[in-house]
């Protein structure tokens, strides 16, 4: 579906403007089919994933474990502080994420729930063969956007401005 959509948009762009649509960067959340469609349509495009959605993914995983969530909310908890360090990985060059992940593991509290969280991050976000490896979400701080909040806000406003197709009419 995504592939079809992008091909149609490219055709429309060519038809309406006479120019070829080409993207260099595509800002997205963590949706693999969307990434694949963009990369198949725009061969030299770089996927840039949203920091907010990465953070949300980490936090949702933490919330699934009562112990981790309770420690995360504690102000001076060793486990909570250790969990918070993971958010900083997004502000490193992608080539450094693996080494810094290893550093985090060297100071990890020896608790089973901690291991489950660390394995999740490794398998989905850190390893080279992860679904979402660091090349798409890690970057040194810069002036470039790291969020899809702007387009999502715009989309939300547009949707709410449309009239609902089922309305109640009164006389």
Coordinates of C-alpha atoms in Angstrom, one line a residue:
X1 CA 0.0 0.0 0.0
X2 CA 2.8 2.5 0.9
X3 CA 4.7 1.6 -2.2
X4 CA 1.6 2.2 -4.4
X5 CA 1.0 5.6 -2.6
X6 CA 4.6 6.8 -3.2
X7 CA 4.5 5.8 -6.8
X8 CA 1.2 7.6 -7.3
X9 CA 2.6 10.7 -5.6
X10 CA 5.7 10.6 -7.9
X11 CA 3.5 10.4 -10.9
X12 CA 1.3 13.2 -9.8
X13 CA 4.3 15.4 -9.1
X14 CA 5.7 14.7 -12.5
X15 CA 2.3 15.4 -14.2
X16 CA 1.5 18.6 -12.2
X17 CA 4.9 20.2 -12.0
X18 CA 7.0 18.5 -14.7
X19 CA 9.6 17.7 -12.1
X20 CA 10.7 14.4 -10.7
X21 CA 10.0 14.0 -7.0
X22 CA 13.1 12.9 -5.1
X23 CA 13.7 12.8 -1.4
X24 CA 17.0 12.9 0.4
X25 CA 15.7 12.5 3.9
X26 CA 12.5 11.0 5.2
X27 CA 11.4 11.7 8.8
X28 CA 9.3 8.9 10.2
X29 CA 8.2 6.9 13.2
X30 CA 9.3 3.3 13.7
X31 CA 7.1 1.6 11.1
X32 CA 9.0 -0.9 9.1
X33 CA 6.6 -1.1 6.1
X34 CA 6.8 2.7 5.7
X35 CA 10.6 2.6 5.7
X36 CA 10.7 -0.2 3.1
X37 CA 8.4 1.6 0.8
X38 CA 10.3 4.9 1.0
X39 CA 13.6 3.2 0.4
X40 CA 12.3 1.2 -2.5
X41 CA 10.8 4.3 -4.1
X42 CA 13.6 6.8 -3.3
X43 CA 16.8 4.9 -3.7
X44 CA 19.2 7.4 -2.2
X45 CA 16.9 8.5 0.6
X46 CA 17.9 8.3 4.3
X47 CA 15.4 7.4 6.9
X48 CA 15.5 9.6 10.0
X49 CA 13.4 8.3 12.9
X50 CA 11.7 10.4 15.5
X51 CA 13.3 10.8 19.0
X52 CA 9.9 11.1 20.6
X53 CA 8.8 7.8 19.2
X54 CA 12.0 6.1 20.3
X55 CA 11.5 7.5 23.8
X56 CA 7.9 6.3 23.8
X57 CA 9.0 2.8 22.8
X58 CA 11.5 2.7 25.6
X59 CA 9.0 4.0 28.1
X60 CA 6.3 1.6 27.0
X61 CA 8.7 -1.3 27.5
X62 CA 9.5 0.0 31.0
X63 CA 5.8 0.3 31.9
X64 CA 5.2 -3.4 31.0
X65 CA 7.3 -4.4 34.0
X66 CA 5.9 -3.2 37.3
X67 CA 9.3 -3.4 39.0
X68 CA 11.1 -1.4 36.3
X69 CA 8.3 1.2 36.2
X70 CA 8.2 1.7 39.9
X71 CA 12.0 2.1 40.0
X72 CA 11.9 4.4 37.0
X73 CA 9.6 6.8 38.8
X74 CA 11.7 6.8 41.9
X75 CA 14.0 9.9 42.0
X76 CA 17.2 8.3 43.3
X77 CA 16.8 4.7 42.2
X78 CA 19.9 3.0 40.8
X79 CA 17.7 1.0 38.4
X80 CA 15.7 4.1 37.4
X81 CA 18.8 6.2 36.7
X82 CA 20.3 3.3 34.7
X83 CA 17.1 3.1 32.6
X84 CA 17.2 6.9 31.9
X85 CA 20.7 6.6 30.4
X86 CA 19.2 4.7 27.4
X87 CA 17.5 7.9 26.2
X88 CA 21.0 9.5 25.8
X89 CA 22.0 6.9 23.2
X90 CA 19.9 8.8 20.6
X91 CA 22.3 11.8 20.9
X92 CA 25.4 9.8 19.9
X93 CA 26.9 9.2 16.4
X94 CA 25.5 5.9 15.2
X95 CA 29.0 4.3 15.2
X96 CA 29.3 4.9 19.0
X97 CA 25.9 3.5 20.1
X98 CA 27.1 -0.1 20.3
X99 CA 30.1 0.8 22.5
X100 CA 28.0 3.0 24.8
X101 CA 25.4 0.3 25.1
X102 CA 28.2 -2.1 26.2
X103 CA 29.2 0.6 28.8
X104 CA 25.6 0.7 30.1
X105 CA 25.6 -3.1 30.3
X106 CA 28.8 -3.0 32.4
X107 CA 27.1 -1.0 35.0
X108 CA 23.7 -2.7 34.8
X109 CA 22.1 -3.8 38.0
X110 CA 22.0 -7.6 38.2
X111 CA 18.2 -8.0 38.1
X112 CA 16.2 -10.1 35.6
X113 CA 13.8 -7.3 34.6
X114 CA 16.8 -5.1 33.7
X115 CA 18.2 -7.9 31.5
X116 CA 14.8 -8.2 29.7
X117 CA 14.8 -4.4 29.0
X118 CA 18.4 -4.4 27.8
X119 CA 17.8 -7.4 25.5
X120 CA 14.8 -5.6 24.0
X121 CA 16.9 -2.5 23.3
X122 CA 19.7 -4.5 21.8
X123 CA 17.5 -6.7 19.6
X124 CA 15.3 -3.9 18.2
X125 CA 17.5 -0.8 18.3
X126 CA 21.2 -1.4 18.8
X127 CA 22.5 -4.5 17.0
X128 CA 23.5 -4.1 13.3
X129 CA 20.7 -6.5 12.2
X130 CA 18.1 -4.9 14.5
X131 CA 14.8 -3.8 12.9
X132 CA 15.7 -0.2 13.7
X133 CA 19.5 0.0 14.0
X134 CA 21.2 3.2 15.2
X135 CA 21.8 4.5 11.6
X136 CA 18.2 5.7 11.5
X137 CA 17.7 7.1 15.0
X138 CA 21.0 8.1 16.5
X139 CA 22.8 11.4 15.7
X140 CA 24.8 14.0 17.4
X141 CA 22.8 17.1 18.4
X142 CA 22.2 19.5 15.5
X143 CA 19.7 22.0 14.2
X144 CA 18.0 19.3 12.1
X145 CA 14.6 18.2 13.2
X146 CA 14.5 14.9 15.3
X147 CA 10.7 14.7 15.6
X148 CA 7.7 14.1 13.4
X149 CA 5.5 16.2 15.8
X150 CA 5.1 19.1 13.3
X151 CA 3.5 17.0 10.5
X152 CA 1.5 14.9 13.0
X153 CA 0.1 18.1 14.5
X154 CA -0.7 19.4 11.0
X155 CA -2.4 16.1 10.2
X156 CA -4.5 16.2 13.4
X157 CA -5.7 19.8 12.7
X158 CA -6.7 18.9 9.1
X159 CA -8.6 15.8 10.2
X160 CA -10.5 17.8 12.8
X161 CA -11.5 20.4 10.3
X162 CA -13.3 18.0 8.1
X163 CA -17.0 17.7 8.7
X164 CA -18.0 14.2 9.9
X165 CA -20.0 12.4 7.2
X166 CA -22.7 11.3 9.6
X167 CA -24.4 14.4 11.1
X168 CA -27.6 15.0 13.0
X169 CA -29.8 17.6 11.4
X170 CA -32.4 19.4 13.5
X171 CA -35.3 21.5 12.2

